[in-house]
PDB file of C-alpha atoms in Angstrom:
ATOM      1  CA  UNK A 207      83.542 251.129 122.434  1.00  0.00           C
ATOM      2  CA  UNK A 208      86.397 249.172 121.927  1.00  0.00           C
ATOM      3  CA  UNK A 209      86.159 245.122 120.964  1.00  0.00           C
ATOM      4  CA  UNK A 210      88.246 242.891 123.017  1.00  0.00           C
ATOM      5  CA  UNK A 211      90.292 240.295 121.187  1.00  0.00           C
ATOM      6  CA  UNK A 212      88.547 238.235 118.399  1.00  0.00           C
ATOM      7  CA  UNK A 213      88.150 234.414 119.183  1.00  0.00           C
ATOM      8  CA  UNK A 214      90.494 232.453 116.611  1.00  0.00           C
ATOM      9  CA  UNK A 215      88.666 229.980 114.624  1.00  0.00           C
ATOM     10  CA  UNK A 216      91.499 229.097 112.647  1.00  0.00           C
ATOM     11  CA  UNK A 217      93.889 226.020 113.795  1.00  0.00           C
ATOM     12  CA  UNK A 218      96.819 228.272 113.768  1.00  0.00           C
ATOM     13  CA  UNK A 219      95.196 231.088 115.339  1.00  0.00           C
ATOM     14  CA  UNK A 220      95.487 233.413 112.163  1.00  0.00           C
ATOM     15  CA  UNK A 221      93.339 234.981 110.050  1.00  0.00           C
ATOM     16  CA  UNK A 222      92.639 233.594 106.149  1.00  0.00           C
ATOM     17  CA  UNK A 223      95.286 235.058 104.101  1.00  0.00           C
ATOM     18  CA  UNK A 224      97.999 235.305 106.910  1.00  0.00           C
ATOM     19  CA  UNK A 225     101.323 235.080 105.737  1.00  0.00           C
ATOM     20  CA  UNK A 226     103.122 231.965 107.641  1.00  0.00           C
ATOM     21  CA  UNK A 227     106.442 233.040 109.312  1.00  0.00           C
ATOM     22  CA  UNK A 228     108.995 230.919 108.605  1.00  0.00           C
ATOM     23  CA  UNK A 229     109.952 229.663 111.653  1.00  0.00           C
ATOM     24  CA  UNK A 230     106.557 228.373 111.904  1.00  0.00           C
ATOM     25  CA  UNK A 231     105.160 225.955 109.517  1.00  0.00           C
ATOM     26  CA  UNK A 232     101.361 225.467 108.868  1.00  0.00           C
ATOM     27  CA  UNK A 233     100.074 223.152 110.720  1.00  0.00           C
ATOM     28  CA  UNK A 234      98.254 219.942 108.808  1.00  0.00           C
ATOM     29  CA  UNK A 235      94.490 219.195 108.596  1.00  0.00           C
ATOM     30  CA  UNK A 236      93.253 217.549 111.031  1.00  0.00           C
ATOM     31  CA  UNK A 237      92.685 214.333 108.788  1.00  0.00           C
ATOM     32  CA  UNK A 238      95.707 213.715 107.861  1.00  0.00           C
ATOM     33  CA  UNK A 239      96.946 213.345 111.392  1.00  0.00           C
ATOM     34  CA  UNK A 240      95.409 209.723 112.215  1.00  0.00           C
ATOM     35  CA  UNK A 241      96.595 208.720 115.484  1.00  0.00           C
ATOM     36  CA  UNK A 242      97.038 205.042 115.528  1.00  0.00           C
ATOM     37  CA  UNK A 243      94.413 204.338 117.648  1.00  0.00           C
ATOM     38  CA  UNK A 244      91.591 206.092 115.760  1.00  0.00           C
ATOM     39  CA  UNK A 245      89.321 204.422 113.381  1.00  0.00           C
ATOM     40  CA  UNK A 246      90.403 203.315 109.907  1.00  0.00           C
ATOM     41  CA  UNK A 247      89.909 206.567 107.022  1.00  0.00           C
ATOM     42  CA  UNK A 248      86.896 206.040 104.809  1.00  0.00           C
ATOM     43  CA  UNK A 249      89.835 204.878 101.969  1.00  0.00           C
ATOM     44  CA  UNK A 250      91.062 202.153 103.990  1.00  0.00           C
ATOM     45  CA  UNK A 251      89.490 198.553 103.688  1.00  0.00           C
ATOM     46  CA  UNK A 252      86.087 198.290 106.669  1.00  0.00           C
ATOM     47  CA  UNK A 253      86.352 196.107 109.550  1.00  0.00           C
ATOM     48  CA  UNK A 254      85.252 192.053 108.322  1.00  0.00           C
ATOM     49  CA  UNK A 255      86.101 192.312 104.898  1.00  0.00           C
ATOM     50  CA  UNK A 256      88.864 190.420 103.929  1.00  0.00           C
ATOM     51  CA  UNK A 257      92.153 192.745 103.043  1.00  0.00           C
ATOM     52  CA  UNK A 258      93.884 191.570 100.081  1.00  0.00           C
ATOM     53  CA  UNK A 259      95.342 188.265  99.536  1.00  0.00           C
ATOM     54  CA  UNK A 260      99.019 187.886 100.168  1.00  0.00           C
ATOM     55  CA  UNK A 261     101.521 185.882  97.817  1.00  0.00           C
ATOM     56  CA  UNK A 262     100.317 182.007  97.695  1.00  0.00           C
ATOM     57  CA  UNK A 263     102.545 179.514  99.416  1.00  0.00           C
ATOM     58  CA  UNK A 264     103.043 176.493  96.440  1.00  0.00           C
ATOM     59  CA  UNK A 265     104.635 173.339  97.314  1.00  0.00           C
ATOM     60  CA  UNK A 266     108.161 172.222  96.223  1.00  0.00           C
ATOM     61  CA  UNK A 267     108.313 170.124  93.024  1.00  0.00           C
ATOM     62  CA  UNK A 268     109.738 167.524  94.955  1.00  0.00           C
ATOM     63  CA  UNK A 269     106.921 168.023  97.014  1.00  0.00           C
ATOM     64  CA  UNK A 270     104.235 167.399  94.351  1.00  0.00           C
ATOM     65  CA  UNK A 271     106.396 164.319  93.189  1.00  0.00           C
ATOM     66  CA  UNK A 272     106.370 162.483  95.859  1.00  0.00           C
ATOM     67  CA  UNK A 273     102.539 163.315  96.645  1.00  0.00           C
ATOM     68  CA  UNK A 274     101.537 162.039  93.206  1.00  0.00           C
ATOM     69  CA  UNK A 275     103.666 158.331  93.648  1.00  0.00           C
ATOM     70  CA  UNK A 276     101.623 158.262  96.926  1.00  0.00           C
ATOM     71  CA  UNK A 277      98.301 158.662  95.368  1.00  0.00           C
ATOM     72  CA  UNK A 278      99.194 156.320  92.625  1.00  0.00           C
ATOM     73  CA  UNK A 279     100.934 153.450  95.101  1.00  0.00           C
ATOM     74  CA  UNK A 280      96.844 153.922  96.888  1.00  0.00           C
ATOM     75  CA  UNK A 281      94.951 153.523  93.396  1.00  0.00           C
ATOM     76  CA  UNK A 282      97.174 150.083  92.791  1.00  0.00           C
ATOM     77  CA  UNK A 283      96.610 148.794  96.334  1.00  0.00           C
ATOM     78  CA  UNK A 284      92.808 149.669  95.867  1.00  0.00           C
ATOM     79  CA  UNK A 285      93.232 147.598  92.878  1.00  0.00           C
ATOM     80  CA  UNK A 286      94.542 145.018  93.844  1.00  0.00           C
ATOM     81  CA  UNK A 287      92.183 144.474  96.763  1.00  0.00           C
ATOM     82  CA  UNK A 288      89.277 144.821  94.808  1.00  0.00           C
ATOM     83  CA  UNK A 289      90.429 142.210  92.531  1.00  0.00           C
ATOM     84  CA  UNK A 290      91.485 139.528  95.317  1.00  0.00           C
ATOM     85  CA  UNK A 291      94.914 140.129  94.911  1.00  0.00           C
ATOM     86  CA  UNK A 292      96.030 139.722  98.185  1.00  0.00           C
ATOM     87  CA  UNK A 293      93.930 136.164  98.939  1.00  0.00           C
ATOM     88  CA  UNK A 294      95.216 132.991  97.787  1.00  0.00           C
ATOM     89  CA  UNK A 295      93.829 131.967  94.762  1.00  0.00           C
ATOM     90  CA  UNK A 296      92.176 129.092  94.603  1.00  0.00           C
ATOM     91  CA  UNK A 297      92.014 126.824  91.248  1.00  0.00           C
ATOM     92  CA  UNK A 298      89.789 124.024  91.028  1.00  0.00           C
ATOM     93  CA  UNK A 299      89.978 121.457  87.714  1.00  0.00           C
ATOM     94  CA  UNK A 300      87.203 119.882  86.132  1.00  0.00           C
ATOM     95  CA  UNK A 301      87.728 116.093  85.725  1.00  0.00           C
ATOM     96  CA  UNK A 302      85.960 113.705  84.003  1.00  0.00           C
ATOM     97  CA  UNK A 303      84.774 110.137  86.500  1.00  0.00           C
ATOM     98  CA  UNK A 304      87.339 107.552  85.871  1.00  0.00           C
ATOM     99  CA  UNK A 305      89.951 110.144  85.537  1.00  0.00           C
ATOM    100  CA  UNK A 306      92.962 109.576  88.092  1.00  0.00           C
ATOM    101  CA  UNK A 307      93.126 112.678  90.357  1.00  0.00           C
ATOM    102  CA  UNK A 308      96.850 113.331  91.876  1.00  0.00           C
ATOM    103  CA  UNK A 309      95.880 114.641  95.419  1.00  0.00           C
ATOM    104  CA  UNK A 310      99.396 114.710  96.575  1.00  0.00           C
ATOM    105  CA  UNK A 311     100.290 111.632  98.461  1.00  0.00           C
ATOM    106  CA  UNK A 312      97.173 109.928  96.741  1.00  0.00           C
ATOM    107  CA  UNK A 313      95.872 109.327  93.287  1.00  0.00           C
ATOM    108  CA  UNK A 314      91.939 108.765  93.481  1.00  0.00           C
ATOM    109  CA  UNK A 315      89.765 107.475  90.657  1.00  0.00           C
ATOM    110  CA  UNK A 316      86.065 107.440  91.248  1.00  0.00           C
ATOM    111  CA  UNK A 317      83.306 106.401  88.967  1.00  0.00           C
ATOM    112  CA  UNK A 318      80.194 106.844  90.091  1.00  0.00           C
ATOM    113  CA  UNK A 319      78.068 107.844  93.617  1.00  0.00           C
ATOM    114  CA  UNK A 320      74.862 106.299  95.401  1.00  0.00           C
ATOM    115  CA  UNK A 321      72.811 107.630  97.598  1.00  0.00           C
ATOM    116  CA  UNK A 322      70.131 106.303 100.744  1.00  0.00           C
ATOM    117  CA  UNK A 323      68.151 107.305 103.720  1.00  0.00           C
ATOM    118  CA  UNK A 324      70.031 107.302 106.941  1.00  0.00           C
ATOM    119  CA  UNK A 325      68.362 108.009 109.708  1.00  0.00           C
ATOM    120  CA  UNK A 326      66.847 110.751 108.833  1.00  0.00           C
ATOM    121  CA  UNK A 327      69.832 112.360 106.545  1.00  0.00           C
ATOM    122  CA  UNK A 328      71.179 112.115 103.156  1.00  0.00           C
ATOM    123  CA  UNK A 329      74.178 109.441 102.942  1.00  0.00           C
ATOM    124  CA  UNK A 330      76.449 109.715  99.193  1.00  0.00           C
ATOM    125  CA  UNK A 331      78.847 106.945  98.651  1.00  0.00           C
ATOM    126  CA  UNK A 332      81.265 107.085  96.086  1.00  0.00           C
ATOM    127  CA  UNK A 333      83.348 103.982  96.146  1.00  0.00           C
ATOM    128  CA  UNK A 334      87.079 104.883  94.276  1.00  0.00           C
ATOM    129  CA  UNK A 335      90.528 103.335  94.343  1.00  0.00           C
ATOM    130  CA  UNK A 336      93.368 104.763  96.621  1.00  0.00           C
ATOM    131  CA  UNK A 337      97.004 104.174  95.474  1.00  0.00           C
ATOM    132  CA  UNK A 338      99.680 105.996  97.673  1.00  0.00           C
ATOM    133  CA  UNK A 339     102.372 107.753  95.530  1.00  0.00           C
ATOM    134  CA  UNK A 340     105.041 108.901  97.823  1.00  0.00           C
ATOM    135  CA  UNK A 341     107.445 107.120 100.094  1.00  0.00           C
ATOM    136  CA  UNK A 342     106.554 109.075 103.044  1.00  0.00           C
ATOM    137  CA  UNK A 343     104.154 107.451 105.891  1.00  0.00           C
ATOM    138  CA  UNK A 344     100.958 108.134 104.837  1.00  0.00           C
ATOM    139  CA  UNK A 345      99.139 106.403 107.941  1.00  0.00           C
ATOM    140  CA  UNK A 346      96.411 109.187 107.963  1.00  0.00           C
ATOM    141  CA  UNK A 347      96.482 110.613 104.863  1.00  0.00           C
ATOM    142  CA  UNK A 348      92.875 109.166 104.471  1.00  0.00           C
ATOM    143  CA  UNK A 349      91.269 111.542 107.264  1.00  0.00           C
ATOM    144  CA  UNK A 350      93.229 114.590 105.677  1.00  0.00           C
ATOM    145  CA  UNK A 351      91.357 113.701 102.409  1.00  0.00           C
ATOM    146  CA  UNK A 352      88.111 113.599 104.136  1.00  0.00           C
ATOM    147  CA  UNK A 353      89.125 116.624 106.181  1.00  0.00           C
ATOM    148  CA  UNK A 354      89.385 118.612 102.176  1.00  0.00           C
ATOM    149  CA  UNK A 355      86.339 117.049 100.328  1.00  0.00           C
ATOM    150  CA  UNK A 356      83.035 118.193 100.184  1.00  0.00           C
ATOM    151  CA  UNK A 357      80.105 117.460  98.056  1.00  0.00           C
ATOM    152  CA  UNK A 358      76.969 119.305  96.735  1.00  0.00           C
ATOM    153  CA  UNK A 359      73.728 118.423  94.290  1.00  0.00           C
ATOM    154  CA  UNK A 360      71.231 121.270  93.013  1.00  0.00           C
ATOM    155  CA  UNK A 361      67.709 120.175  93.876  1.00  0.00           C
ATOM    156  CA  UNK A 362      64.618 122.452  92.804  1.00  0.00           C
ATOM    157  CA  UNK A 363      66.797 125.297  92.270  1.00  0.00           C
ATOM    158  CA  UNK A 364      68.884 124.784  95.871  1.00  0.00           C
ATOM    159  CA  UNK A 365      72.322 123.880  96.389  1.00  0.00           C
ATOM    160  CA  UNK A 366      72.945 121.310  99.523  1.00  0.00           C
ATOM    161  CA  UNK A 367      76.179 120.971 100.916  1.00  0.00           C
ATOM    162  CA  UNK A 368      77.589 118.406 102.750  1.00  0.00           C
ATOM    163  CA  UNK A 369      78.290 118.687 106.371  1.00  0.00           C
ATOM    164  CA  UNK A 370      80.029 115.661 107.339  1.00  0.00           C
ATOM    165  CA  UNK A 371      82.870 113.754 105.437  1.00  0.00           C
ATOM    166  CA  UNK A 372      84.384 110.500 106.016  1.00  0.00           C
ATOM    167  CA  UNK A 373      86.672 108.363 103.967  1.00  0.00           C
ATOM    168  CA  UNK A 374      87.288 104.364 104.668  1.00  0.00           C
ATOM    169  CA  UNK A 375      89.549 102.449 103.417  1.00  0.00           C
ATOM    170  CA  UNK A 376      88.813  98.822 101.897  1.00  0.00           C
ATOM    171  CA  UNK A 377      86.068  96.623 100.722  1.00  0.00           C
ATOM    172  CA  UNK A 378      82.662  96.899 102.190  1.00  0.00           C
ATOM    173  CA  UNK A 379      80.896  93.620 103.041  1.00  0.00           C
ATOM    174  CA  UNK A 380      77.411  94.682 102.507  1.00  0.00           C
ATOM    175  CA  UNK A 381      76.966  95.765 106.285  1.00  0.00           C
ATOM    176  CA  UNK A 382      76.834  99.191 107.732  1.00  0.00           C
ATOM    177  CA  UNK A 383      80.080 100.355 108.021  1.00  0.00           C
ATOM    178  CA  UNK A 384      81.381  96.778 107.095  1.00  0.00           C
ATOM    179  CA  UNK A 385      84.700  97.249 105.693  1.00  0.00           C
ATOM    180  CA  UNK A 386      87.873  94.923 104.933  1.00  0.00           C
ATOM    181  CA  UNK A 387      90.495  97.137 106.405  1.00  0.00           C
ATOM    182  CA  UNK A 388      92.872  97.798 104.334  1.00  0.00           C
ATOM    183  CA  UNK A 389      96.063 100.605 104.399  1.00  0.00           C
ATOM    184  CA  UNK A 390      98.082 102.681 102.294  1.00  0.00           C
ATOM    185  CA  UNK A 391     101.637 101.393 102.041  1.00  0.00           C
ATOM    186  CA  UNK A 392     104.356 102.365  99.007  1.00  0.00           C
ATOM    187  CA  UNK A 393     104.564 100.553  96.362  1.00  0.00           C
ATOM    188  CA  UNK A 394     101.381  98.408  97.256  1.00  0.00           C
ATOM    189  CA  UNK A 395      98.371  98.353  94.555  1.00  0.00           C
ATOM    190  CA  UNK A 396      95.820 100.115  94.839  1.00  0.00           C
ATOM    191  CA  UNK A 397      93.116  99.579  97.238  1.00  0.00           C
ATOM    192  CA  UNK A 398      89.164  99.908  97.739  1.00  0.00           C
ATOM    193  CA  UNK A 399      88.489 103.076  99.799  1.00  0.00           C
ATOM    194  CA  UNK A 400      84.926 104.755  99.873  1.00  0.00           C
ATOM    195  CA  UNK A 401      84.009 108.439 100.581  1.00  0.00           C
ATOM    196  CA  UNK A 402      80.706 109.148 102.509  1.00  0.00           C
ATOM    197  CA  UNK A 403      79.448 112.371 102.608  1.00  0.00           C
ATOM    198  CA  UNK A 404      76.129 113.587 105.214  1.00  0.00           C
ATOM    199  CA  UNK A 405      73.365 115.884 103.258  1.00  0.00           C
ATOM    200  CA  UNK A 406      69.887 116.908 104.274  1.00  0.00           C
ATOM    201  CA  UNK A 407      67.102 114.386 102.837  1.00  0.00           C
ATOM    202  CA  UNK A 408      66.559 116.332 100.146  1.00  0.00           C
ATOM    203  CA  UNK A 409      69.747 115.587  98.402  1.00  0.00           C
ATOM    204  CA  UNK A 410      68.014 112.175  97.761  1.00  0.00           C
ATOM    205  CA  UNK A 411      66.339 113.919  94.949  1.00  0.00           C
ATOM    206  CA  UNK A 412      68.791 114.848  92.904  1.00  0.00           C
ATOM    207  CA  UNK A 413      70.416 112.763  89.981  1.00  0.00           C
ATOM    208  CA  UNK A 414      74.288 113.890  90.003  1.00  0.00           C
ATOM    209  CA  UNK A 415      76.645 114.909  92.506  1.00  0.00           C
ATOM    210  CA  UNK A 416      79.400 117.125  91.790  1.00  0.00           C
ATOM    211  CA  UNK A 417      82.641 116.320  94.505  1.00  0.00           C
ATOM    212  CA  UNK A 418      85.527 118.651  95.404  1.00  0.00           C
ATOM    213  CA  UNK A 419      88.848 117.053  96.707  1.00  0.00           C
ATOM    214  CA  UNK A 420      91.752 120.015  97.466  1.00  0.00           C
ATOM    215  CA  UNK A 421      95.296 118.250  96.597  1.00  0.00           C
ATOM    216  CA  UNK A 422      97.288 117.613  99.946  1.00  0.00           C
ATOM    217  CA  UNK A 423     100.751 119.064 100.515  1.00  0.00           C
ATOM    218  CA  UNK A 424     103.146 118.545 103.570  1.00  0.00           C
ATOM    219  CA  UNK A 425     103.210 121.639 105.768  1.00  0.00           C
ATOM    220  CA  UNK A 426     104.801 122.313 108.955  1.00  0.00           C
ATOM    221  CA  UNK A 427     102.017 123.622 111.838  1.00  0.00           C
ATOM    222  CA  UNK A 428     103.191 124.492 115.079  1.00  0.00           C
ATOM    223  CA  UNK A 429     102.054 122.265 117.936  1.00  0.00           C
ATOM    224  CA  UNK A 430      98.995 123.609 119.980  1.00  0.00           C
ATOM    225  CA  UNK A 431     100.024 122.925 123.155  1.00  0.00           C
ATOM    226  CA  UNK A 432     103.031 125.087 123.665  1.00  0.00           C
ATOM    227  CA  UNK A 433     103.357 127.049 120.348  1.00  0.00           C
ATOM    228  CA  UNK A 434     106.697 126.349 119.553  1.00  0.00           C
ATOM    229  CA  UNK A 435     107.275 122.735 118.639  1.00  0.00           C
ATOM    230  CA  UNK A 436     106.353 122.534 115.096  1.00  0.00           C
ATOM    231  CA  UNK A 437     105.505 119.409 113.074  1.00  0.00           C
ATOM    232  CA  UNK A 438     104.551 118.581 109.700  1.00  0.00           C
ATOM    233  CA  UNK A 439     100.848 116.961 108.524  1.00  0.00           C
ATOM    234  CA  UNK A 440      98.737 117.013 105.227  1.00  0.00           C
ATOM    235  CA  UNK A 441      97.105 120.260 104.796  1.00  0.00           C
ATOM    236  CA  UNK A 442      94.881 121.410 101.651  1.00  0.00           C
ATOM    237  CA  UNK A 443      96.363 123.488  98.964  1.00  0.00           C
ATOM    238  CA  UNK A 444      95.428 126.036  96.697  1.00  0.00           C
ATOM    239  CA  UNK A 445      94.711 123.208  93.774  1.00  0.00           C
ATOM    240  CA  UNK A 446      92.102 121.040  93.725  1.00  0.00           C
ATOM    241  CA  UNK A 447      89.237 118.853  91.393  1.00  0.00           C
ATOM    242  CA  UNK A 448      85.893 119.017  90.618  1.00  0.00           C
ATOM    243  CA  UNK A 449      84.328 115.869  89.394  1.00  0.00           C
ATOM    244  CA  UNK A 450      80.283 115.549  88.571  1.00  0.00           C
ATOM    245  CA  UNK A 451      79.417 111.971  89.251  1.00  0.00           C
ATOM    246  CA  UNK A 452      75.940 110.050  88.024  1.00  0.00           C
ATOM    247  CA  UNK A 453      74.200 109.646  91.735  1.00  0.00           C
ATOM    248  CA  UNK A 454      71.822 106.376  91.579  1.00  0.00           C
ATOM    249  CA  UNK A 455      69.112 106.063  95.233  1.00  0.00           C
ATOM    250  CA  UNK A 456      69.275 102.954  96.786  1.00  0.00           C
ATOM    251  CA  UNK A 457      67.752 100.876  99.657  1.00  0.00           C
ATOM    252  CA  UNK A 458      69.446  99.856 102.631  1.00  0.00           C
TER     253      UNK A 458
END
């Protein structure tokens, strides 16, 4: 009984063994013929891992100049802030009472301060002599040197502060607010003028004052109304005194 035709199991339809002709080359395995769609081989790197890294990208050396002058311009500025170096520095100078203090237009020497009840507040008078140094019009210079005093005494531990200033020129008469008006004028002598400064009752307490007075300088402000008119008045500067003063209560 005759077989019909074996099946071939064999990719090229030959037997083991079978001589190739040469017009026919063996076909490949069937691995090595990865279409490009299929599936990566079992050698090649699995889906979510990270392939190897390609060459780095490293910035110009012009590059890295400039970025490290940046960082150092940043560390100075941060400097400087931090140290105040962008605020006006203020300097105050400690002067002894009867010492002549050049405020700028005026030179003030005080001596001593007193201090009362006034209805219901802390009053400190320190009586001084005003002599006007300069040759401009100093008509009133007096309320710019109230406008840049202030005063302060340490009771119990506290420090009070004034809140109201005022500065009068002349002798007083013994009366409230009883003064012989008097002005500033060049080349006149110098004149009585008191400073008053308002503190809580408490102040009353305390046996020295210590008074700040900012020197004056002549600045040019622009004029409020339209912005663009400027004119020039005494304003405080970055200078001033500090004076501690024997403070004495008194009745009035």
């Amino acid at each position: 009984m005759s077989q019909g035709p074996r099946r071939a199991i064999w990719p090229d339809d030959r037997s083991p063994g079978a001589a190739v002709p040469a017009h026919q080359p063996r076909r490949s395995s069937p691995a090595s013929e990865q279409p490009t769609w299929a599936p990566p081989a079992a050698d090649q790197t699995p889906a979510g891992v990270p392939g190897p890294a390609g060459p780095r990208r490293r910035l110009p050396t012009a590059a890295k100049v400039l970025l490290a002058a940046v960082l150092a311009l940043v560390v100075v500025i941060a400097g400087l802030w931090a140290a105040g170096g962008f605020q006006t520095r203020q300097t105050l100078v400690d002067k002894q009472a009867g010492e002549p203090l050049d405020l700028g237009p005026v030179e003030l020497t005080v001596q001593q301060a007193i201090s009362y009840d006034f209805a219901g507040e802390a009053q400190i008078e320190v009586p001084a002599s005003c002599r006007l140094t300069t040759e401009q019009s100093a008509g009133t210079v007096h309320y710019a040197i109230a406008r840049n005093s202030f005063a302060g005494v340490r009771v119990n531990g506290e420090v009070q502060l004034s809140s109201e200033v005022m500065m009068t020129l002349g002798v007083d008469d013994g009366l409230y607010f009883g003064q012989t008006r008097q002005i500033l004028s060049p080349g006149v002598p110098a004149v009585a003028c008191v400073l008053r400064f308002t503190l809580p009752l408490a102040a009353l307490d305390a046996d020295t004052v210590t008074v700040l007075l900012w020197r004056l300088q002549f600045t040019e402000q622009s004029n409020v109304k339209n912005d663009q008119d400027t004119s020039k008045t005494w304003n405080a500067s970055s200078d001033g005194y500090r004076v501690q003063l024997p403070l004495t209560q008194v009745t009035r």
